[in-house]
Amino acid sequence: VEPGITVHLDEVGGLAAQLSALAAELDEDARTCRSAAGRVREALGGEEGWRAGALAIAWASLAETVAGRAGAVAASLVSATVAYRANEASLAERMTGTHPERPR
Amino acid sequence: VTPPGAGRLADVAGWDAEELRAGVAVLAGLVDDLPSWRGRVERIGRELQDGAWSGRAGRAAAGSVFALSAVTAGVTDGLSDSLASCRRAAADAGTAAAAARASLHAAAGDTEAAEHLGELALEQAQAVREALRAANAALFGLGVSDAFTPSDFGDLAAHVLPVAVPVPPTGPDAVAVWWAGLPALAQAAFLQQRPGRAGGLDGLPSAARDRANRLRLALALRGRAPSPTARAVADVIAAHEAAGRTVQLHLFDEAGERVALGLGDADTADAVALLVPGIGTTPEDDLDAVTADVARAVDAAGAAGAGAVAGVAWLGYRPPRAGGILLRRRAAQAGPVLDAALDGMAAAREAAGNRNARATVLAHSYGTVVLDEAADAPGRLAAEAVVLLGSPGMEPGASTLEAPEVYDAASPADPISWASWFGPSPWMPIYAAEELPVAPGTGHSGYLDPGPTLIAVGGVIAGNWE
């Protein structure tokens, strides 16, 4: 049995919002890197240009992957707080007997 | 007279080093930002851990955030190394371009100076190329190769984090349950670090096997002289993906020349059909045609109302060569392999909650003998229906195939269907298979061409043929 469970839903929600903002920030960085791919490709042309462009796209893709994960974790935190609140409401209904009768 | 390397010199003279430096500065901005970004992520993890949320779920949430932070640290290290090489490339590009321009300028007057400057420009240009290669190599540890990057965060994390590679149990059912219970990072580590094992592991979901086998295919294609098998597989995948189909590489055994290529998602399909071809079939020469047969069967099943359909061209054994003496030996070896492949697909569907899917085996020519041997393997054949096409004879009795429904298509114009080399032909009444219609004049390789047999096969796959 878990020794103790505490959850501060507003705090978790606030942390989720921070993480979501960080995801958006990194995603913007990734977009900037992606835009640099065209510049470096054009700057060199030929095989060197292709390599430099591919490199910049790889950088952008890595940043997008990390940003995407940050967004997904933030969304999971939000979902958890929603689920907690729904469960709390359901428990409250059961405790006060206000939940609808089950069909017999 | 145009001196050797003049074209290359002109290219290098056209390099815009300022623009390259500006692009590299943009990339540097990411490396500058990441440490503080990671610090803020880390703080969120600590706040979750230290008070916002305790208990198992809270610990799991904080763990996810810390994993994100750890992967970010790995990415930052890789990008920092890559950036150093990018900066070197930008600096060398400036020197190379200036020297190339000076060389071209001097060419009209001072040929000795022009030659010297030209050599310097080409040396520096080579240094640029090497620096860019080094910048790319610095990302290998993150799973990046040229323009190919990790497919998702789990894939990236498996490169960066020290995740222990799990060891699979024995048997398709146990494998399917084991896989479903593995954390995503452990799954990714297994696929990346044991792609050979994962790509042929019966019981793994088709999507996972596809990822492992595509890794192996990419490696095979990267070599100097890719094998005919690798080239054939890549070509057939490209053609069907270009046509808008979902393609899954269920098996890629390059050395053994064994391939299983699927159309549609075999994990989630309502109906799955697996085609076992006959003698002389190789991935190099026949994967294209066998997969085209599968595509037609899939489409026929779709037209018959099967819902989502997946089909697999199963070249998972090495058939005897055409023209040789036909023995059961190859079929006896291949039968248990086919049996395990069917068990594995069924177990993976079951683990994914897809319990009502219908499986059909389409066996052609010597493939019917392989199917015969698969039914002899321990355990029941994991198929609701089997269709025998142009069989050269089998062990007596449809009931020996263990499938609830056994169908046969045999054309009078197909000499193989008269052969009875491996037992009675299944079109004989004593065999007790249900006969499918055949167009007059159908040859040995024509059963899955457009026509009445194909329509009937579609109905069998869909489960509504009468």
Coordinates of C-alpha atoms in Angstrom, one line a residue:
Chain A
V1 CA 0.0 0.0 0.0
E2 CA 1.3 3.4 -0.9
P3 CA 2.3 5.2 2.4
G4 CA 0.9 8.5 1.5
I5 CA -0.5 10.2 -1.6
T6 CA -0.6 14.0 -1.8
V7 CA -1.4 15.9 -4.9
H8 CA -1.7 19.7 -5.2
L9 CA -3.7 19.9 -8.4
D10 CA -3.2 23.7 -8.9
E11 CA 0.6 23.3 -8.5
V12 CA 0.7 20.3 -10.9
G13 CA -1.5 22.3 -13.4
G14 CA 0.9 25.3 -13.1
L15 CA 3.9 23.1 -13.7
A16 CA 2.2 21.6 -16.7
A17 CA 1.6 25.1 -18.1
Q18 CA 5.3 25.9 -17.6
L19 CA 6.4 22.7 -19.4
S20 CA 4.0 23.4 -22.2
A21 CA 5.5 26.9 -22.6
L22 CA 8.9 25.4 -22.7
A23 CA 7.8 23.0 -25.4
A24 CA 6.5 25.9 -27.5
E25 CA 9.8 27.8 -26.9
L26 CA 11.9 24.9 -28.1
D27 CA 9.6 24.3 -31.0
E28 CA 10.3 27.9 -32.1
D29 CA 14.0 27.3 -31.9
A30 CA 13.6 24.2 -34.0
R31 CA 11.7 26.2 -36.6
T32 CA 14.5 28.7 -36.7
C33 CA 17.0 25.9 -37.2
R34 CA 14.9 24.5 -40.0
S35 CA 14.8 27.9 -41.7
A36 CA 18.6 27.9 -41.5
A37 CA 18.8 24.7 -43.6
G38 CA 17.9 26.6 -46.8
R39 CA 20.5 29.3 -46.1
V40 CA 23.4 27.0 -45.5
R41 CA 22.4 24.8 -48.5
E42 CA 22.3 27.8 -50.8
A43 CA 25.5 29.3 -49.3
L44 CA 27.6 26.3 -50.4
G45 CA 25.7 24.5 -53.1
G46 CA 26.6 21.1 -54.4
E47 CA 27.5 18.2 -52.1
E48 CA 28.7 20.5 -49.4
G49 CA 25.5 22.5 -49.5
W50 CA 23.4 19.3 -49.3
R51 CA 25.4 18.1 -46.3
A52 CA 25.1 21.4 -44.5
G53 CA 21.4 21.6 -45.2
A54 CA 20.8 18.0 -44.0
L55 CA 22.7 18.8 -40.9
A56 CA 20.6 21.8 -40.1
I57 CA 17.4 19.7 -40.7
A58 CA 18.7 17.0 -38.4
W59 CA 19.3 19.6 -35.7
A60 CA 15.8 21.0 -36.1
S61 CA 14.4 17.5 -36.0
L62 CA 16.2 16.6 -32.8
A63 CA 14.9 19.8 -31.2
E64 CA 11.3 19.1 -32.5
T65 CA 11.5 15.6 -31.0
V66 CA 12.5 16.9 -27.6
A67 CA 9.9 19.7 -27.8
G68 CA 7.2 17.2 -28.8
R69 CA 8.0 15.1 -25.8
A70 CA 7.9 18.1 -23.5
G71 CA 4.5 18.9 -24.9
A72 CA 3.3 15.3 -24.5
V73 CA 4.4 15.2 -20.8
A74 CA 2.7 18.5 -20.1
A75 CA -0.5 17.2 -21.7
S76 CA -0.3 14.1 -19.5
L77 CA 0.1 16.2 -16.4
V78 CA -3.0 18.2 -17.4
S79 CA -4.9 15.0 -18.1
A80 CA -4.0 13.7 -14.7
T81 CA -5.3 16.8 -12.9
V82 CA -8.5 16.6 -14.9
A83 CA -8.9 12.9 -14.0
Y84 CA -8.2 13.6 -10.3
R85 CA -10.8 16.4 -10.2
A86 CA -13.3 14.1 -12.0
N87 CA -12.6 11.3 -9.5
E88 CA -12.9 13.7 -6.6
A89 CA -16.3 14.9 -7.9
S90 CA -17.5 11.3 -8.4
L91 CA -16.3 10.3 -4.9
A92 CA -18.1 13.4 -3.4
E93 CA -21.3 12.4 -5.2
R94 CA -21.0 8.9 -3.8
M95 CA -20.3 10.1 -0.3
T96 CA -23.3 12.5 -0.3
G97 CA -25.5 10.0 -2.0
T98 CA -26.3 12.4 -4.9
H99 CA -25.2 10.0 -7.6
P100 CA -27.9 8.6 -9.8
E101 CA -29.5 5.3 -8.8
R102 CA -28.1 2.3 -10.7
P103 CA -30.8 0.6 -12.7
R104 CA -31.9 -2.6 -11.1
Chain B
V1 CA 43.3 25.6 -72.0
T2 CA 41.1 25.0 -68.9
P3 CA 43.3 23.8 -66.0
P4 CA 42.2 20.6 -64.2
G5 CA 39.9 21.5 -61.2
A6 CA 38.7 24.7 -62.8
G7 CA 35.1 23.8 -62.5
R8 CA 35.5 22.9 -58.8
L9 CA 37.4 26.2 -58.3
A10 CA 34.6 28.1 -59.8
D11 CA 32.1 26.3 -57.5
V12 CA 34.2 27.1 -54.4
A13 CA 34.6 30.7 -55.5
G14 CA 30.9 31.0 -55.5
W15 CA 30.6 29.9 -51.9
D16 CA 28.9 32.5 -49.7
A17 CA 30.9 32.1 -46.4
E18 CA 29.1 35.0 -44.7
E19 CA 25.7 33.4 -45.3
L20 CA 27.1 30.1 -44.1
R21 CA 28.4 31.8 -40.9
A22 CA 25.0 33.3 -40.4
G23 CA 23.3 29.9 -40.7
V24 CA 25.8 28.4 -38.3
A25 CA 25.1 31.2 -35.9
V26 CA 21.4 30.3 -35.9
L27 CA 22.3 26.7 -35.0
A28 CA 24.6 28.0 -32.3
G29 CA 21.6 29.8 -30.8
L30 CA 20.0 26.4 -30.1
V31 CA 23.1 25.1 -28.4
D32 CA 23.2 28.3 -26.3
D33 CA 19.5 28.0 -25.3
L34 CA 19.4 24.3 -24.4
P35 CA 21.3 24.3 -21.1
S36 CA 19.0 26.9 -19.5
W37 CA 15.9 25.2 -21.1
R38 CA 17.0 21.9 -19.5
G39 CA 17.5 23.6 -16.2
R40 CA 13.9 24.9 -16.2
V41 CA 12.7 21.4 -17.1
E42 CA 14.7 19.9 -14.3
R43 CA 13.2 22.4 -11.8
I44 CA 9.7 21.3 -12.9
G45 CA 10.7 17.7 -12.2
R46 CA 12.0 18.6 -8.7
E47 CA 8.9 20.6 -7.8
L48 CA 6.7 17.7 -8.8
Q49 CA 8.9 15.3 -6.8
D50 CA 9.3 17.5 -3.7
G51 CA 5.8 18.4 -2.9
A52 CA 3.4 18.9 -5.8
W53 CA 2.7 15.2 -6.2
S54 CA 3.7 12.2 -4.1
G55 CA 2.8 8.6 -4.6
R56 CA 3.5 6.2 -7.5
A57 CA 1.8 8.3 -10.2
G58 CA 3.6 11.4 -9.0
R59 CA 7.0 9.6 -9.0
A60 CA 6.2 8.4 -12.6
A61 CA 5.4 11.9 -13.7
A62 CA 8.6 13.3 -12.2
G63 CA 10.5 10.4 -13.7
S64 CA 9.2 11.4 -17.2
V65 CA 10.3 14.9 -16.7
F66 CA 13.8 13.8 -15.5
A67 CA 14.1 11.5 -18.5
L68 CA 13.3 14.5 -20.7
S69 CA 16.0 16.5 -19.0
A70 CA 18.5 13.6 -19.3
V71 CA 17.8 13.2 -23.0
T72 CA 18.1 17.0 -23.5
A73 CA 21.6 16.8 -21.9
G74 CA 22.6 14.1 -24.3
V75 CA 21.3 16.1 -27.2
T76 CA 23.1 19.2 -26.1
D77 CA 26.4 17.4 -25.9
G78 CA 26.0 15.9 -29.4
L79 CA 25.0 19.3 -30.8
S80 CA 27.9 21.1 -29.1
D81 CA 30.4 18.7 -30.7
S82 CA 28.6 19.1 -34.1
L83 CA 28.6 22.9 -33.7
A84 CA 32.4 23.0 -33.3
S85 CA 32.8 21.2 -36.6
C86 CA 30.2 23.4 -38.3
R87 CA 32.2 26.5 -37.1
R88 CA 35.3 25.0 -38.6
A89 CA 33.5 24.4 -41.8
A90 CA 32.3 28.0 -42.0
A91 CA 35.8 29.3 -41.3
D92 CA 37.5 27.0 -43.9
A93 CA 34.7 27.9 -46.4
G94 CA 35.7 31.6 -46.1
T95 CA 39.4 30.8 -46.7
A96 CA 38.6 28.4 -49.6
A97 CA 36.2 30.9 -51.3
A98 CA 38.7 33.8 -51.0
A99 CA 41.6 31.7 -52.3
A100 CA 39.5 30.3 -55.2
R101 CA 38.4 33.8 -56.2
A102 CA 42.0 35.1 -56.0
S103 CA 43.2 32.1 -58.1
L104 CA 40.6 32.7 -60.8
H105 CA 41.5 36.4 -60.8
A106 CA 45.3 35.7 -61.1
A107 CA 44.9 33.1 -63.8
A108 CA 45.0 35.7 -66.6
G109 CA 48.4 37.1 -65.5
D110 CA 50.4 35.2 -62.8
T111 CA 49.8 31.5 -63.5
E112 CA 52.2 30.4 -60.8
A113 CA 50.3 32.4 -58.2
A114 CA 47.0 31.2 -59.6
E115 CA 48.1 27.6 -59.3
H116 CA 49.3 28.1 -55.7
L117 CA 46.1 29.8 -54.7
G118 CA 44.0 27.2 -56.5
E119 CA 45.7 24.4 -54.5
L120 CA 45.1 26.2 -51.3
A121 CA 41.4 26.7 -52.2
L122 CA 40.9 23.1 -53.0
E123 CA 42.7 22.0 -49.8
Q124 CA 40.4 24.3 -47.8
A125 CA 37.4 23.1 -49.7
Q126 CA 38.3 19.5 -48.8
A127 CA 38.6 20.6 -45.2
V128 CA 35.1 22.0 -45.4
R129 CA 33.8 18.7 -46.6
E130 CA 35.6 16.8 -43.8
A131 CA 34.4 19.3 -41.2
L132 CA 30.8 18.8 -42.4
R133 CA 31.3 15.0 -42.2
A134 CA 32.6 15.4 -38.7
A135 CA 29.6 17.6 -37.8
N136 CA 27.4 14.8 -39.0
A137 CA 29.4 12.1 -37.2
A138 CA 29.1 14.0 -33.9
L139 CA 25.3 13.2 -34.1
F140 CA 25.7 9.4 -34.7
G141 CA 25.4 8.9 -31.0
L142 CA 22.0 10.5 -31.1
G143 CA 20.8 8.2 -33.9
V144 CA 21.3 10.7 -36.7
S145 CA 22.8 9.7 -40.0
D146 CA 22.7 12.2 -42.8
A147 CA 19.1 13.4 -43.0
F148 CA 17.8 10.4 -41.0
T149 CA 16.9 11.2 -37.4
P150 CA 15.3 9.1 -34.6
S151 CA 11.7 8.3 -35.4
D152 CA 10.4 9.5 -32.0
F153 CA 11.4 10.4 -28.5
G154 CA 11.7 6.8 -27.4
D155 CA 14.0 6.1 -30.3
L156 CA 16.1 9.1 -29.4
A157 CA 16.2 8.3 -25.7
A158 CA 17.3 4.7 -26.4
H159 CA 20.4 6.2 -28.1
V160 CA 21.1 8.6 -25.3
L161 CA 20.0 6.9 -22.0
P162 CA 21.7 3.9 -20.6
V163 CA 18.7 1.6 -20.9
A164 CA 19.3 -2.1 -20.4
V165 CA 18.4 -4.2 -23.4
P166 CA 15.7 -6.6 -22.4
V167 CA 16.0 -10.3 -23.2
P168 CA 12.9 -11.9 -24.9
P169 CA 11.3 -15.1 -23.6
T170 CA 10.8 -18.2 -25.8
G171 CA 7.6 -18.7 -27.9
P172 CA 5.3 -16.3 -29.7
D173 CA 2.7 -16.1 -27.0
A174 CA 5.2 -15.3 -24.3
V175 CA 7.0 -12.8 -26.6
A176 CA 3.7 -10.9 -27.3
V177 CA 2.9 -10.6 -23.6
W178 CA 6.5 -9.7 -22.7
W179 CA 6.6 -7.0 -25.4
A180 CA 3.2 -5.4 -24.4
G181 CA 4.6 -5.1 -20.8
L182 CA 7.9 -3.4 -21.7
P183 CA 8.4 0.3 -21.1
A184 CA 8.7 2.3 -24.4
L185 CA 12.4 3.1 -23.7
A186 CA 13.2 -0.6 -23.3
Q187 CA 11.2 -1.4 -26.5
A188 CA 13.2 1.2 -28.4
A189 CA 16.5 -0.1 -27.0
F190 CA 15.7 -3.6 -28.1
L191 CA 14.7 -2.6 -31.6
Q192 CA 17.8 -0.5 -32.1
Q193 CA 20.4 -2.6 -30.4
R194 CA 19.0 -6.0 -31.5
P195 CA 17.4 -5.3 -34.8
G196 CA 18.4 -8.7 -36.3
R197 CA 16.7 -10.5 -33.4
A198 CA 13.7 -8.2 -33.3
G199 CA 13.1 -8.3 -37.0
G200 CA 12.5 -12.0 -37.0
L201 CA 11.0 -12.4 -33.5
D202 CA 7.6 -14.1 -33.8
G203 CA 5.1 -12.5 -31.4
L204 CA 6.4 -9.0 -31.8
P205 CA 3.8 -6.6 -33.3
S206 CA 4.2 -6.1 -37.0
A207 CA 4.9 -2.4 -36.5
A208 CA 7.8 -3.2 -34.2
R209 CA 9.3 -5.8 -36.6
D210 CA 8.9 -3.3 -39.4
R211 CA 11.0 -0.7 -37.5
A212 CA 13.7 -3.2 -36.8
N213 CA 13.8 -4.6 -40.3
R214 CA 13.9 -1.1 -41.8
L215 CA 16.9 -0.3 -39.7
R216 CA 18.6 -3.4 -41.1
L217 CA 17.5 -2.5 -44.6
A218 CA 18.9 1.0 -44.3
L219 CA 22.2 -0.4 -43.2
A220 CA 22.2 -2.8 -46.1
L221 CA 21.5 -0.1 -48.6
R222 CA 24.3 2.1 -47.1
G223 CA 27.0 -0.4 -48.1
R224 CA 29.0 0.1 -51.3
A225 CA 27.2 -2.7 -53.2
P226 CA 23.8 -3.4 -51.7
S227 CA 22.7 -6.9 -52.3
P228 CA 20.0 -7.7 -54.9
T229 CA 17.7 -8.7 -52.1
A230 CA 18.1 -5.3 -50.3
R231 CA 17.6 -3.4 -53.6
A232 CA 14.5 -5.4 -54.5
V233 CA 12.9 -4.9 -51.1
A234 CA 13.6 -1.2 -51.2
D235 CA 12.2 -0.9 -54.7
V236 CA 9.0 -2.8 -53.8
I237 CA 8.5 -0.8 -50.6
A238 CA 9.0 2.5 -52.5
A239 CA 6.5 1.5 -55.2
H240 CA 3.7 0.5 -52.8
E241 CA 4.2 3.4 -50.5
A242 CA 4.1 5.8 -53.5
A243 CA 0.8 4.1 -54.3
G244 CA -0.5 5.2 -50.9
R245 CA -0.4 1.8 -49.2
T246 CA 0.9 1.1 -45.6
V247 CA 3.9 -1.2 -46.0
Q248 CA 5.3 -3.4 -43.2
L249 CA 8.6 -5.3 -43.5
H250 CA 7.9 -8.3 -41.4
L251 CA 11.1 -10.1 -42.2
F252 CA 14.4 -9.1 -43.8
D253 CA 17.0 -11.8 -43.7
E254 CA 19.4 -10.5 -46.3
A255 CA 22.0 -13.3 -46.0
G256 CA 19.4 -16.0 -46.1
E257 CA 17.5 -14.3 -48.9
R258 CA 14.2 -14.5 -46.9
V259 CA 11.7 -11.6 -46.9
A260 CA 8.2 -11.1 -45.7
L261 CA 6.6 -7.9 -46.9
G262 CA 3.2 -6.8 -45.8
L263 CA 0.6 -4.4 -47.2
G264 CA -1.7 -2.9 -44.5
D265 CA -1.3 -3.0 -40.8
A266 CA -1.3 -6.6 -39.8
D267 CA -1.7 -5.7 -36.1
T268 CA -5.0 -3.9 -36.4
A269 CA -6.5 -5.4 -39.6
D270 CA -9.9 -7.1 -39.5
A271 CA -8.7 -9.7 -42.0
V272 CA -5.1 -10.9 -42.6
A273 CA -4.0 -13.0 -45.6
L274 CA -0.5 -14.5 -46.0
L275 CA 0.6 -15.7 -49.4
V276 CA 3.2 -18.6 -49.5
P277 CA 4.7 -18.8 -53.0
G278 CA 6.2 -21.9 -54.6
I279 CA 9.4 -23.2 -56.3
G280 CA 12.1 -20.9 -57.7
T281 CA 10.8 -17.8 -55.8
T282 CA 13.4 -15.4 -54.7
P283 CA 13.1 -11.8 -53.3
E284 CA 15.4 -10.5 -56.0
D285 CA 13.3 -11.9 -58.9
D286 CA 9.8 -12.4 -57.5
L287 CA 9.1 -10.1 -54.6
D288 CA 7.6 -7.5 -56.9
A289 CA 5.2 -10.1 -58.5
V290 CA 4.3 -11.9 -55.3
T291 CA 3.5 -8.6 -53.6
A292 CA 1.4 -7.5 -56.5
D293 CA -0.6 -10.8 -56.1
V294 CA -1.0 -9.9 -52.4
A295 CA -2.1 -6.4 -53.3
R296 CA -4.8 -7.8 -55.6
A297 CA -6.0 -10.3 -53.0
V298 CA -6.1 -7.5 -50.4
D299 CA -8.2 -5.3 -52.8
A300 CA -10.5 -8.2 -53.6
A301 CA -11.1 -8.8 -49.9
G302 CA -11.8 -5.1 -49.4
A303 CA -14.3 -5.3 -52.3
A304 CA -15.9 -8.3 -50.6
G305 CA -16.5 -6.2 -47.4
A306 CA -13.6 -7.4 -45.2
G307 CA -13.1 -4.1 -43.5
A308 CA -9.4 -3.3 -42.9
V309 CA -7.3 -5.9 -44.7
A310 CA -3.6 -6.7 -44.4
G311 CA -1.7 -9.1 -46.7
V312 CA 1.8 -10.5 -46.4
A313 CA 4.0 -11.8 -49.2
W314 CA 5.7 -14.5 -47.2
L315 CA 9.1 -15.4 -48.8
G316 CA 10.2 -16.6 -45.4
Y317 CA 11.7 -19.8 -46.7
R318 CA 14.1 -20.7 -49.5
P319 CA 12.1 -22.7 -52.0
P320 CA 13.8 -25.3 -54.2
R321 CA 15.1 -23.9 -57.5
A322 CA 13.0 -24.5 -60.5
G323 CA 14.2 -27.4 -62.6
G324 CA 15.7 -29.3 -59.7
I325 CA 14.4 -32.6 -58.2
L326 CA 11.4 -31.7 -56.0
L327 CA 11.7 -33.1 -52.5
R328 CA 9.8 -32.4 -49.3
R329 CA 13.0 -31.5 -47.5
R330 CA 12.8 -27.7 -48.0
A331 CA 9.1 -27.8 -47.1
A332 CA 9.8 -29.8 -44.0
Q333 CA 12.3 -27.1 -42.9
A334 CA 10.0 -24.3 -43.8
G335 CA 6.8 -25.7 -42.3
P336 CA 7.6 -25.0 -38.7
V337 CA 8.9 -21.5 -39.6
L338 CA 5.5 -20.7 -41.3
D339 CA 3.6 -22.2 -38.3
A340 CA 5.6 -20.0 -35.9
A341 CA 5.1 -16.9 -38.1
L342 CA 1.3 -17.4 -38.1
D343 CA 1.4 -18.0 -34.3
G344 CA 3.4 -14.9 -33.8
M345 CA 1.0 -12.7 -35.9
A346 CA -2.0 -14.1 -34.0
A347 CA -0.3 -13.6 -30.6
A348 CA 0.6 -10.0 -31.5
R349 CA -3.0 -9.3 -32.6
E350 CA -4.3 -10.8 -29.4
A351 CA -1.9 -8.7 -27.2
A352 CA -3.1 -5.6 -29.1
G353 CA -6.7 -6.5 -28.3
N354 CA -7.5 -7.4 -31.9
R355 CA -9.1 -10.7 -31.1
N356 CA -11.7 -11.1 -33.9
A357 CA -9.4 -10.7 -36.9
R358 CA -9.6 -13.5 -39.4
A359 CA -6.4 -15.1 -40.8
T360 CA -6.2 -16.8 -44.2
V361 CA -3.2 -18.6 -45.7
L362 CA -3.0 -18.5 -49.5
A363 CA -0.6 -21.2 -50.6
H364 CA 0.6 -21.5 -54.2
S365 CA 2.2 -24.5 -55.8
Y366 CA 5.1 -25.9 -53.6
G367 CA 3.8 -23.4 -51.0
T368 CA 0.9 -25.8 -50.4
V369 CA 3.5 -28.4 -49.4
V370 CA 5.0 -25.9 -47.0
L371 CA 1.6 -25.3 -45.5
D372 CA 1.1 -29.1 -45.3
E373 CA 4.3 -29.3 -43.1
A374 CA 3.2 -26.2 -41.1
A375 CA 0.1 -28.0 -40.1
D376 CA 2.2 -31.0 -38.9
A377 CA 4.1 -28.7 -36.5
P378 CA 3.0 -28.9 -32.9
G379 CA -0.1 -26.8 -32.0
R380 CA -2.9 -25.9 -34.3
L381 CA -2.4 -23.8 -37.4
A382 CA -3.3 -20.2 -36.5
A383 CA -5.6 -19.6 -39.5
E384 CA -9.3 -19.7 -40.0
A385 CA -9.0 -20.6 -43.6
V386 CA -6.5 -21.9 -46.1
V387 CA -6.6 -21.6 -49.9
L388 CA -4.6 -24.0 -52.0
L389 CA -3.7 -22.7 -55.5
G390 CA -2.3 -25.1 -58.1
S391 CA -1.1 -27.6 -55.6
P392 CA 1.3 -30.4 -56.7
G393 CA -0.4 -32.8 -54.2
M394 CA -0.5 -33.0 -50.5
E395 CA -0.9 -35.4 -47.6
P396 CA -4.5 -36.8 -47.9
G397 CA -7.4 -35.0 -46.3
A398 CA -8.3 -31.4 -45.8
S399 CA -8.7 -32.0 -42.1
T400 CA -5.0 -32.6 -41.7
L401 CA -4.5 -28.8 -42.4
E402 CA -6.1 -28.0 -39.0
A403 CA -8.0 -25.0 -40.5
P404 CA -11.8 -24.8 -40.1
E405 CA -12.1 -23.9 -43.8
V406 CA -10.0 -25.4 -46.7
Y407 CA -10.5 -24.3 -50.3
D408 CA -8.8 -25.4 -53.5
A409 CA -8.4 -23.8 -56.9
A410 CA -7.0 -26.0 -59.6
S411 CA -7.1 -25.3 -63.3
P412 CA -7.3 -28.1 -65.9
A413 CA -4.8 -26.0 -67.9
D414 CA -2.3 -26.1 -65.1
P415 CA -0.1 -29.1 -65.4
I416 CA 1.2 -28.9 -61.9
S417 CA -2.3 -29.4 -60.5
W418 CA -2.3 -32.8 -62.2
A419 CA 1.1 -33.8 -60.8
S420 CA 0.3 -35.4 -57.4
W421 CA 4.0 -35.4 -56.6
F422 CA 3.5 -35.0 -52.8
G423 CA 0.2 -37.0 -52.4
P424 CA -3.3 -36.7 -53.9
S425 CA -4.2 -33.5 -55.6
P426 CA -6.5 -31.5 -53.4
W427 CA -9.1 -31.0 -56.2
M428 CA -9.8 -34.7 -55.9
P429 CA -13.1 -35.4 -54.1
I430 CA -11.4 -37.7 -51.6
Y431 CA -9.4 -34.6 -50.3
A432 CA -12.6 -32.8 -49.3
A433 CA -11.6 -29.3 -50.0
E434 CA -14.2 -26.8 -51.1
E435 CA -13.6 -26.0 -54.8
L436 CA -13.1 -22.4 -55.9
P437 CA -14.1 -21.2 -59.4
V438 CA -11.3 -21.0 -62.0
A439 CA -11.4 -19.3 -65.4
P440 CA -10.9 -21.5 -68.4
G441 CA -7.2 -21.6 -69.5
T442 CA -5.8 -20.3 -66.2
G443 CA -2.1 -21.2 -66.1
H444 CA -0.1 -22.2 -63.1
S445 CA 0.8 -18.6 -62.2
G446 CA -2.6 -17.1 -63.0
Y447 CA -4.8 -17.9 -60.0
L448 CA -4.5 -14.4 -58.5
D449 CA -4.8 -12.5 -61.8
P450 CA -8.1 -10.7 -62.1
G451 CA -10.9 -13.3 -62.5
P452 CA -13.2 -15.5 -60.7
T453 CA -10.6 -17.2 -58.5
L454 CA -9.4 -13.8 -57.2
I455 CA -12.9 -12.7 -56.5
A456 CA -13.5 -16.0 -54.6
V457 CA -10.2 -15.6 -52.7
G458 CA -11.3 -12.1 -51.7
G459 CA -14.5 -13.6 -50.3
V460 CA -12.6 -16.2 -48.4
I461 CA -10.3 -13.6 -46.8
A462 CA -13.4 -11.6 -45.9
G463 CA -15.1 -14.7 -44.5
N464 CA -18.2 -14.5 -46.6
W465 CA -17.5 -16.8 -49.6
E466 CA -20.2 -19.3 -50.3

